[in-house]
């Protein structure tokens, strides 16, 4: 069953007559991991912004659960339905790792005394110890910050996870562990996982791979097929 659909979607930056991509039709299902592969500037990050409700299509329709994102409260959509992992991370640098996760939970509407324990559990899942969870973001390495951004995206248990180069700052061992989390989210927890990437190790876990070059999307075979 499709969670997200693009129907004849085109996108151009405001003030530009040149489209980043045109007439794109794609569908994304629950329980699958997708890789969007392409060079920098190819349009894959723009696609994730549309899927995450951070921007709206110039033409065409992007829908979640059959409802157009353009007509939805996209702040609520991101807070409750979609977990976004930004390439720039967008963490609150004056807060601790733990505070970043708890705040995301509260924004999504989660309440109760157990938020801190759940946040620590999520951080442990991505390899962040309780001691490091209490540190300010700027006191942590780039790889640690990337893992915290992943934990934050999972904080409200979203149906959709959209990640922009989520393993870019990770060593090989940590990358493997993080990719196992993404794989389990799709195949064991039934979530829709969409990853924009340059990494062949990321595409190896994907059920479907779409390459994008000069705004043209093409499906390519996967090792799973």
Short mmCIF file of N, CA, C and O in Angstrom, two decimals, residues 14-143:
data_model
loop_
_atom_site.label_atom_id
_atom_site.label_comp_id
_atom_site.label_asym_id
_atom_site.label_seq_id
_atom_site.Cartn_x
_atom_site.Cartn_y
_atom_site.Cartn_z
N UNK A 14 11.89 29.34 -6.83
CA UNK A 14 11.21 30.62 -7.05
C UNK A 14 12.12 31.58 -7.82
O UNK A 14 13.29 31.75 -7.49
N UNK A 15 11.57 32.16 -8.86
CA UNK A 15 12.34 33.09 -9.68
C UNK A 15 13.13 32.44 -10.80
O UNK A 15 13.78 33.13 -11.59
N UNK A 16 13.06 31.10 -10.88
CA UNK A 16 13.79 30.38 -11.92
C UNK A 16 12.80 29.77 -12.91
O UNK A 16 11.76 29.24 -12.51
N UNK A 17 13.12 29.82 -14.16
CA UNK A 17 12.26 29.20 -15.18
C UNK A 17 12.69 27.77 -15.48
O UNK A 17 11.99 27.04 -16.18
N UNK A 18 13.84 27.35 -14.94
CA UNK A 18 14.36 26.02 -15.19
C UNK A 18 13.92 25.07 -14.09
O UNK A 18 14.16 25.31 -12.90
N UNK A 19 13.29 23.97 -14.45
CA UNK A 19 12.80 23.00 -13.47
C UNK A 19 13.94 22.12 -12.98
O UNK A 19 14.81 21.71 -13.76
N UNK A 20 13.94 21.83 -11.68
CA UNK A 20 14.88 20.86 -11.12
C UNK A 20 14.53 19.48 -11.64
O UNK A 20 15.40 18.68 -11.99
N UNK A 21 13.23 19.17 -11.69
CA UNK A 21 12.72 17.97 -12.36
C UNK A 21 11.31 18.23 -12.82
O UNK A 21 10.64 19.16 -12.34
N UNK A 22 10.85 17.43 -13.77
CA UNK A 22 9.54 17.66 -14.40
C UNK A 22 8.78 16.34 -14.54
O UNK A 22 9.35 15.30 -14.87
N UNK A 23 7.46 16.42 -14.28
CA UNK A 23 6.52 15.32 -14.53
C UNK A 23 6.99 14.00 -13.90
O UNK A 23 6.97 12.94 -14.53
N UNK A 24 7.40 14.07 -12.63
CA UNK A 24 7.87 12.87 -11.92
C UNK A 24 6.68 12.18 -11.26
O UNK A 24 5.89 12.81 -10.55
N UNK A 25 6.56 10.88 -11.50
CA UNK A 25 5.52 10.07 -10.86
C UNK A 25 6.20 8.90 -10.16
O UNK A 25 6.86 8.08 -10.80
N UNK A 26 6.08 8.86 -8.83
CA UNK A 26 6.69 7.82 -8.01
C UNK A 26 5.71 7.44 -6.90
O UNK A 26 4.87 8.25 -6.49
N UNK A 27 5.86 6.23 -6.36
CA UNK A 27 5.08 5.85 -5.19
C UNK A 27 5.99 5.12 -4.21
O UNK A 27 6.93 4.42 -4.61
N UNK A 28 5.70 5.30 -2.93
CA UNK A 28 6.52 4.73 -1.86
C UNK A 28 5.60 3.98 -0.90
O UNK A 28 4.60 4.54 -0.44
N UNK A 29 5.96 2.74 -0.58
CA UNK A 29 5.11 1.87 0.21
C UNK A 29 5.65 1.68 1.62
O UNK A 29 6.86 1.76 1.86
N UNK A 30 4.75 1.38 2.54
CA UNK A 30 5.13 1.00 3.89
C UNK A 30 5.86 -0.33 3.84
O UNK A 30 5.58 -1.18 2.99
N UNK A 31 6.82 -0.50 4.75
CA UNK A 31 7.55 -1.76 4.82
C UNK A 31 8.68 -1.90 3.83
O UNK A 31 9.23 -2.99 3.67
N UNK A 32 9.04 -0.81 3.16
CA UNK A 32 10.13 -0.85 2.18
C UNK A 32 11.14 0.26 2.45
O UNK A 32 10.81 1.32 2.96
N UNK A 33 12.40 -0.03 2.06
CA UNK A 33 13.46 0.96 2.11
C UNK A 33 13.80 1.37 0.67
O UNK A 33 13.95 0.51 -0.20
N UNK A 34 13.88 2.67 0.46
CA UNK A 34 14.16 3.22 -0.88
C UNK A 34 15.45 4.03 -0.83
O UNK A 34 15.71 4.77 0.14
N UNK A 35 16.24 3.92 -1.88
CA UNK A 35 17.43 4.76 -2.03
C UNK A 35 17.25 5.66 -3.25
O UNK A 35 16.85 5.19 -4.32
N UNK A 36 17.52 6.94 -3.05
CA UNK A 36 17.53 7.91 -4.14
C UNK A 36 18.99 8.29 -4.34
O UNK A 36 19.60 8.95 -3.49
N UNK A 37 19.58 7.84 -5.44
CA UNK A 37 21.02 8.00 -5.66
C UNK A 37 21.28 9.00 -6.77
O UNK A 37 20.59 9.00 -7.80
N UNK A 38 22.29 9.83 -6.54
CA UNK A 38 22.64 10.81 -7.57
C UNK A 38 23.71 11.74 -7.08
O UNK A 38 24.00 11.81 -5.87
N UNK A 39 24.30 12.47 -7.99
CA UNK A 39 25.35 13.42 -7.65
C UNK A 39 24.74 14.63 -6.93
O UNK A 39 23.53 14.86 -6.98
N UNK A 40 25.60 15.40 -6.28
CA UNK A 40 25.15 16.65 -5.67
C UNK A 40 24.55 17.56 -6.73
O UNK A 40 25.09 17.69 -7.83
N UNK A 41 23.41 18.16 -6.40
CA UNK A 41 22.74 19.04 -7.35
C UNK A 41 21.85 18.34 -8.34
O UNK A 41 21.26 18.99 -9.22
N UNK A 42 21.68 17.02 -8.19
CA UNK A 42 20.87 16.27 -9.16
C UNK A 42 19.37 16.39 -8.89
O UNK A 42 18.56 16.09 -9.77
N UNK A 43 18.99 16.78 -7.67
CA UNK A 43 17.57 16.93 -7.35
C UNK A 43 17.08 16.01 -6.25
O UNK A 43 15.93 16.08 -5.84
N UNK A 44 17.96 15.16 -5.71
CA UNK A 44 17.50 14.20 -4.71
C UNK A 44 17.13 14.88 -3.39
O UNK A 44 16.14 14.50 -2.75
N UNK A 45 17.88 15.90 -2.98
CA UNK A 45 17.52 16.61 -1.74
C UNK A 45 16.23 17.40 -1.92
O UNK A 45 15.40 17.47 -1.00
N UNK A 46 16.03 17.95 -3.09
CA UNK A 46 14.78 18.67 -3.39
C UNK A 46 13.59 17.72 -3.29
O UNK A 46 12.55 18.06 -2.73
N UNK A 47 13.77 16.50 -3.80
CA UNK A 47 12.71 15.51 -3.69
C UNK A 47 12.37 15.23 -2.23
O UNK A 47 11.20 15.19 -1.86
N UNK A 48 13.39 15.05 -1.40
CA UNK A 48 13.15 14.79 0.02
C UNK A 48 12.43 15.96 0.69
O UNK A 48 11.57 15.75 1.56
N UNK A 49 12.76 17.17 0.30
CA UNK A 49 12.07 18.35 0.86
C UNK A 49 10.58 18.31 0.52
O UNK A 49 9.74 18.67 1.35
N UNK A 50 10.25 17.89 -0.68
CA UNK A 50 8.84 17.78 -1.06
C UNK A 50 8.15 16.67 -0.28
O UNK A 50 7.04 16.84 0.22
N UNK A 51 8.82 15.52 -0.15
CA UNK A 51 8.24 14.40 0.57
C UNK A 51 8.07 14.71 2.05
O UNK A 51 7.14 14.23 2.70
N UNK A 52 8.98 15.52 2.59
CA UNK A 52 8.92 15.88 4.00
C UNK A 52 8.03 17.07 4.30
O UNK A 52 7.92 17.48 5.45
N UNK A 53 7.40 17.62 3.27
CA UNK A 53 6.51 18.75 3.49
C UNK A 53 7.23 20.05 3.78
O UNK A 53 6.65 21.00 4.32
N UNK A 54 8.51 20.13 3.43
CA UNK A 54 9.28 21.35 3.65
C UNK A 54 9.09 22.35 2.52
O UNK A 54 9.43 23.52 2.65
N UNK A 55 8.56 21.86 1.41
CA UNK A 55 8.28 22.71 0.25
C UNK A 55 7.12 22.07 -0.51
O UNK A 55 6.73 20.93 -0.22
N UNK A 56 6.56 22.80 -1.44
CA UNK A 56 5.45 22.26 -2.24
C UNK A 56 5.84 22.27 -3.70
O UNK A 56 6.66 23.08 -4.15
N UNK A 57 5.26 21.35 -4.44
CA UNK A 57 5.56 21.22 -5.86
C UNK A 57 5.09 22.44 -6.64
O UNK A 57 4.08 23.06 -6.31
N UNK A 58 5.83 22.77 -7.69
CA UNK A 58 5.41 23.84 -8.59
C UNK A 58 4.17 23.40 -9.38
O UNK A 58 3.23 24.17 -9.57
N UNK A 59 4.19 22.14 -9.81
CA UNK A 59 3.03 21.53 -10.48
C UNK A 59 2.92 20.09 -10.02
O UNK A 59 3.89 19.48 -9.59
N UNK A 60 1.73 19.53 -10.17
CA UNK A 60 1.52 18.15 -9.79
C UNK A 60 1.11 18.01 -8.33
O UNK A 60 0.84 19.01 -7.65
N UNK A 61 1.07 16.78 -7.86
CA UNK A 61 0.53 16.49 -6.54
C UNK A 61 1.44 15.53 -5.77
O UNK A 61 1.85 14.49 -6.30
N UNK A 62 1.76 15.90 -4.53
CA UNK A 62 2.44 15.01 -3.59
C UNK A 62 1.43 14.69 -2.51
O UNK A 62 0.89 15.59 -1.87
N UNK A 63 1.15 13.39 -2.29
CA UNK A 63 0.10 13.03 -1.33
C UNK A 63 0.60 12.03 -0.31
O UNK A 63 1.45 11.17 -0.60
N UNK A 64 0.07 12.15 0.90
CA UNK A 64 0.35 11.23 2.00
C UNK A 64 -0.98 10.63 2.45
O UNK A 64 -1.90 11.37 2.80
N UNK A 65 -1.07 9.32 2.37
CA UNK A 65 -2.33 8.68 2.75
C UNK A 65 -3.50 9.15 1.92
O UNK A 65 -4.64 9.19 2.39
N UNK A 66 -3.23 9.53 0.67
CA UNK A 66 -4.28 9.98 -0.23
C UNK A 66 -4.61 11.45 -0.14
O UNK A 66 -5.41 11.96 -0.94
N UNK A 67 -4.00 12.18 0.81
CA UNK A 67 -4.29 13.60 0.98
C UNK A 67 -3.11 14.43 0.49
O UNK A 67 -1.95 14.14 0.81
N UNK A 68 -3.39 15.47 -0.26
CA UNK A 68 -2.34 16.33 -0.80
C UNK A 68 -1.60 17.06 0.32
O UNK A 68 -2.23 17.67 1.20
N UNK A 69 -0.27 16.99 0.28
CA UNK A 69 0.52 17.72 1.28
C UNK A 69 0.31 19.22 1.17
O UNK A 69 0.39 19.94 2.17
N UNK A 70 0.01 19.69 -0.03
CA UNK A 70 -0.20 21.13 -0.22
C UNK A 70 -1.41 21.63 0.55
O UNK A 70 -1.49 22.81 0.92
N UNK A 71 -2.37 20.72 0.82
CA UNK A 71 -3.60 21.10 1.52
C UNK A 71 -3.55 20.76 3.01
O UNK A 71 -4.48 21.09 3.76
N UNK A 72 -2.49 20.09 3.45
CA UNK A 72 -2.38 19.66 4.84
C UNK A 72 -1.69 20.71 5.69
O UNK A 72 -1.03 21.62 5.18
N UNK A 73 -1.83 20.57 7.00
CA UNK A 73 -0.98 21.31 7.94
C UNK A 73 0.37 20.60 7.95
O UNK A 73 0.55 19.56 8.59
N UNK A 74 1.34 21.13 7.20
CA UNK A 74 2.60 20.42 7.02
C UNK A 74 3.46 20.43 8.28
O UNK A 74 4.29 19.53 8.46
N UNK A 75 3.29 21.41 9.14
CA UNK A 75 4.01 21.39 10.43
C UNK A 75 3.55 20.19 11.26
O UNK A 75 4.36 19.49 11.86
N UNK A 76 2.25 19.94 11.27
CA UNK A 76 1.72 18.79 12.01
C UNK A 76 2.15 17.48 11.35
O UNK A 76 2.48 16.51 12.04
N UNK A 77 2.17 17.47 10.03
CA UNK A 77 2.62 16.29 9.29
C UNK A 77 4.05 15.92 9.69
O UNK A 77 4.35 14.75 9.96
N UNK A 78 4.94 16.92 9.73
CA UNK A 78 6.33 16.65 10.09
C UNK A 78 6.45 16.26 11.56
O UNK A 78 7.31 15.45 11.94
N UNK A 79 5.61 16.84 12.41
CA UNK A 79 5.69 16.57 13.84
C UNK A 79 5.17 15.18 14.20
O UNK A 79 5.59 14.59 15.19
N UNK A 80 4.25 14.65 13.38
CA UNK A 80 3.59 13.40 13.76
C UNK A 80 3.78 12.24 12.79
O UNK A 80 3.80 11.08 13.22
N UNK A 81 3.89 12.54 11.52
CA UNK A 81 3.89 11.47 10.52
C UNK A 81 5.24 11.22 9.86
O UNK A 81 5.52 10.10 9.42
N UNK A 82 6.06 12.26 9.75
CA UNK A 82 7.32 12.16 9.00
C UNK A 82 8.49 12.49 9.90
O UNK A 82 8.48 13.46 10.65
N UNK A 83 9.52 11.66 9.84
CA UNK A 83 10.77 11.94 10.52
C UNK A 83 11.81 12.33 9.49
O UNK A 83 12.12 11.55 8.59
N UNK A 84 12.33 13.55 9.60
CA UNK A 84 13.26 14.07 8.59
C UNK A 84 14.67 14.15 9.18
O UNK A 84 14.86 14.69 10.27
N UNK A 85 15.63 13.60 8.46
CA UNK A 85 17.04 13.69 8.85
C UNK A 85 17.72 14.58 7.81
O UNK A 85 17.92 14.19 6.66
N UNK A 86 18.03 15.80 8.22
CA UNK A 86 18.57 16.80 7.30
C UNK A 86 20.07 16.58 7.09
O UNK A 86 20.79 16.14 7.99
N UNK A 87 20.54 16.94 5.90
CA UNK A 87 21.96 16.85 5.64
C UNK A 87 22.73 17.80 6.56
O UNK A 87 23.82 17.49 7.03
N UNK A 88 22.13 18.96 6.86
CA UNK A 88 22.75 19.91 7.77
C UNK A 88 22.42 19.66 9.23
O UNK A 88 22.78 20.46 10.08
N UNK A 89 21.69 18.58 9.50
CA UNK A 89 21.31 18.10 10.83
C UNK A 89 20.27 18.96 11.53
O UNK A 89 19.30 18.48 12.08
N UNK A 90 20.48 20.31 11.57
CA UNK A 90 19.50 21.23 12.17
C UNK A 90 19.21 20.93 13.64
O UNK A 90 18.08 21.08 14.10
N UNK A 91 20.23 20.52 14.38
CA UNK A 91 20.07 20.30 15.82
C UNK A 91 20.17 21.63 16.55
O UNK A 91 20.77 22.60 16.06
N UNK A 92 19.58 21.69 17.74
CA UNK A 92 19.69 22.88 18.59
C UNK A 92 21.04 22.81 19.30
O UNK A 92 21.24 22.02 20.22
N UNK A 93 21.96 23.65 18.86
CA UNK A 93 23.34 23.54 19.34
C UNK A 93 23.53 24.00 20.78
O UNK A 93 24.51 23.62 21.42
N UNK A 94 22.60 24.82 21.29
CA UNK A 94 22.72 25.29 22.67
C UNK A 94 22.03 24.35 23.66
O UNK A 94 21.94 24.64 24.85
N UNK A 95 21.52 23.22 23.16
CA UNK A 95 20.85 22.23 24.00
C UNK A 95 21.66 20.93 23.97
O UNK A 95 22.52 20.72 23.12
N UNK A 96 21.39 20.05 24.93
CA UNK A 96 22.05 18.76 24.97
C UNK A 96 21.41 17.81 23.96
O UNK A 96 20.33 18.07 23.43
N UNK A 97 22.08 16.69 23.74
CA UNK A 97 21.51 15.66 22.87
C UNK A 97 20.16 15.20 23.41
O UNK A 97 19.18 15.09 22.66
N UNK A 98 20.10 14.96 24.70
CA UNK A 98 18.85 14.51 25.33
C UNK A 98 17.75 15.54 25.17
O UNK A 98 16.60 15.20 24.85
N UNK A 99 18.08 16.81 25.38
CA UNK A 99 17.08 17.87 25.26
C UNK A 99 16.54 17.98 23.84
O UNK A 99 15.36 18.25 23.64
N UNK A 100 17.40 17.76 22.84
CA UNK A 100 16.95 17.77 21.45
C UNK A 100 15.89 16.71 21.21
O UNK A 100 14.88 16.97 20.54
N UNK A 101 16.08 15.52 21.77
CA UNK A 101 15.13 14.43 21.55
C UNK A 101 13.82 14.68 22.30
O UNK A 101 12.73 14.53 21.74
N UNK A 102 13.93 15.09 23.55
CA UNK A 102 12.73 15.32 24.36
C UNK A 102 11.89 16.45 23.76
O UNK A 102 10.66 16.36 23.71
N UNK A 103 12.54 17.51 23.27
CA UNK A 103 11.80 18.61 22.66
C UNK A 103 11.04 18.13 21.43
O UNK A 103 9.87 18.50 21.23
N UNK A 104 11.67 17.30 20.61
CA UNK A 104 10.99 16.76 19.43
C UNK A 104 9.76 15.95 19.85
O UNK A 104 8.71 16.03 19.20
N UNK A 105 9.88 15.19 20.91
CA UNK A 105 8.74 14.41 21.41
C UNK A 105 7.59 15.32 21.83
O UNK A 105 6.43 15.07 21.52
N UNK A 106 7.94 16.37 22.54
CA UNK A 106 6.90 17.29 23.03
C UNK A 106 6.22 18.03 21.89
O UNK A 106 5.01 18.26 21.92
N UNK A 107 6.99 18.42 20.88
CA UNK A 107 6.40 19.10 19.72
C UNK A 107 5.39 18.19 19.02
O UNK A 107 4.37 18.65 18.52
N UNK A 108 5.66 16.89 19.03
CA UNK A 108 4.76 15.94 18.37
C UNK A 108 3.50 15.66 19.19
O UNK A 108 2.59 15.00 18.71
N UNK A 109 3.47 16.18 20.42
CA UNK A 109 2.29 15.98 21.27
C UNK A 109 2.45 14.91 22.32
O UNK A 109 1.52 14.63 23.08
N UNK A 110 3.62 14.28 22.40
CA UNK A 110 3.86 13.26 23.41
C UNK A 110 3.97 13.90 24.78
O UNK A 110 4.56 14.97 24.94
N UNK A 111 3.41 13.23 25.79
CA UNK A 111 3.42 13.76 27.15
C UNK A 111 3.74 12.64 28.13
O UNK A 111 3.76 11.46 27.77
N UNK A 112 3.98 13.03 29.38
CA UNK A 112 4.18 12.04 30.42
C UNK A 112 5.58 12.05 30.99
O UNK A 112 6.50 12.64 30.41
N UNK A 113 5.76 11.37 32.12
CA UNK A 113 7.05 11.38 32.80
C UNK A 113 8.10 10.48 32.16
O UNK A 113 9.27 10.52 32.53
N UNK A 114 7.71 9.66 31.21
CA UNK A 114 8.64 8.69 30.62
C UNK A 114 9.41 9.18 29.42
O UNK A 114 10.13 8.40 28.79
N UNK A 115 9.29 10.46 29.05
CA UNK A 115 9.93 10.95 27.84
C UNK A 115 11.45 10.87 27.91
O UNK A 115 12.12 10.49 26.94
N UNK A 116 12.00 11.23 29.06
CA UNK A 116 13.47 11.21 29.20
C UNK A 116 14.00 9.80 29.02
O UNK A 116 15.00 9.58 28.32
N UNK A 117 13.35 8.81 29.65
CA UNK A 117 13.80 7.42 29.53
C UNK A 117 13.70 6.93 28.09
O UNK A 117 14.60 6.24 27.60
N UNK A 118 12.62 7.29 27.42
CA UNK A 118 12.45 6.88 26.01
C UNK A 118 13.51 7.55 25.14
O UNK A 118 14.05 6.92 24.22
N UNK A 119 13.81 8.82 25.43
CA UNK A 119 14.83 9.53 24.65
C UNK A 119 16.20 8.87 24.84
O UNK A 119 16.96 8.71 23.88
N UNK A 120 16.52 8.50 26.08
CA UNK A 120 17.80 7.83 26.34
C UNK A 120 17.86 6.48 25.63
O UNK A 120 18.92 6.08 25.13
N UNK A 121 16.73 5.80 25.56
CA UNK A 121 16.66 4.52 24.86
C UNK A 121 16.93 4.70 23.37
O UNK A 121 17.66 3.92 22.75
N UNK A 122 16.34 5.75 22.78
CA UNK A 122 16.57 6.03 21.36
C UNK A 122 18.03 6.39 21.10
O UNK A 122 18.63 5.94 20.12
N UNK A 123 18.60 7.19 21.97
CA UNK A 123 20.00 7.58 21.81
C UNK A 123 20.92 6.37 21.95
O UNK A 123 21.89 6.23 21.19
N UNK A 124 20.60 5.48 22.88
CA UNK A 124 21.40 4.27 23.03
C UNK A 124 21.31 3.40 21.77
O UNK A 124 22.29 2.76 21.37
N UNK A 125 20.15 3.42 21.15
CA UNK A 125 19.95 2.63 19.93
C UNK A 125 20.89 3.05 18.82
O UNK A 125 21.31 2.22 17.99
N UNK A 126 21.24 4.33 18.78
CA UNK A 126 22.16 4.82 17.75
C UNK A 126 23.58 4.99 18.29
O UNK A 126 24.43 5.61 17.65
N UNK A 127 23.85 4.46 19.49
CA UNK A 127 25.21 4.43 20.01
C UNK A 127 25.65 5.64 20.81
O UNK A 127 26.85 5.89 20.95
N UNK A 128 24.69 6.38 21.37
CA UNK A 128 25.01 7.53 22.21
C UNK A 128 24.78 7.16 23.67
O UNK A 128 23.66 6.84 24.06
N UNK A 129 25.83 7.21 24.47
CA UNK A 129 25.75 6.82 25.88
C UNK A 129 25.01 7.89 26.69
O UNK A 129 24.91 9.04 26.27
N UNK A 130 24.52 7.53 27.89
CA UNK A 130 23.88 8.53 28.76
C UNK A 130 24.79 9.70 29.07
O UNK A 130 24.33 10.85 29.18
N UNK A 131 26.08 9.44 29.23
CA UNK A 131 27.02 10.53 29.53
C UNK A 131 27.09 11.51 28.36
O UNK A 131 27.02 12.73 28.55
N UNK A 132 27.19 11.00 27.14
CA UNK A 132 27.24 11.88 25.98
C UNK A 132 25.89 12.52 25.70
O UNK A 132 25.82 13.62 25.15
N UNK A 133 24.81 11.86 26.10
CA UNK A 133 23.47 12.42 25.90
C UNK A 133 23.29 13.72 26.66
O UNK A 133 22.48 14.57 26.28
N UNK A 134 24.04 13.89 27.75
CA UNK A 134 23.91 15.10 28.57
C UNK A 134 24.78 16.25 28.07
O UNK A 134 24.68 17.37 28.56
N UNK A 135 25.62 15.99 27.08
CA UNK A 135 26.51 17.04 26.56
C UNK A 135 25.78 17.94 25.58
O UNK A 135 24.87 17.51 24.87
N UNK A 136 26.22 19.20 25.52
CA UNK A 136 25.73 20.11 24.49
C UNK A 136 26.16 19.61 23.12
O UNK A 136 27.21 18.98 22.98
N UNK A 137 25.36 19.89 22.12
CA UNK A 137 25.61 19.41 20.76
C UNK A 137 27.01 19.79 20.27
O UNK A 137 27.71 18.98 19.66
N UNK A 138 27.44 21.01 20.55
CA UNK A 138 28.75 21.47 20.06
C UNK A 138 29.91 20.78 20.73
O UNK A 138 31.06 20.91 20.29
N UNK A 139 29.65 20.03 21.79
CA UNK A 139 30.70 19.29 22.49
C UNK A 139 30.81 17.85 21.96
O UNK A 139 31.55 17.04 22.51
N UNK A 140 30.07 17.56 20.91
CA UNK A 140 30.05 16.22 20.34
C UNK A 140 30.63 16.23 18.93
O UNK A 140 30.62 17.26 18.25
N UNK A 141 31.15 15.10 18.50
CA UNK A 141 31.75 15.01 17.16
C UNK A 141 30.68 15.07 16.08
O UNK A 141 29.48 14.91 16.34
N UNK A 142 31.13 15.27 14.83
CA UNK A 142 30.19 15.31 13.72
C UNK A 142 29.43 14.01 13.56
O UNK A 142 28.22 14.01 13.28
N UNK A 143 30.12 12.89 13.73
CA UNK A 143 29.45 11.60 13.63
C UNK A 143 28.43 11.39 14.73
O UNK A 143 27.35 10.83 14.50
#
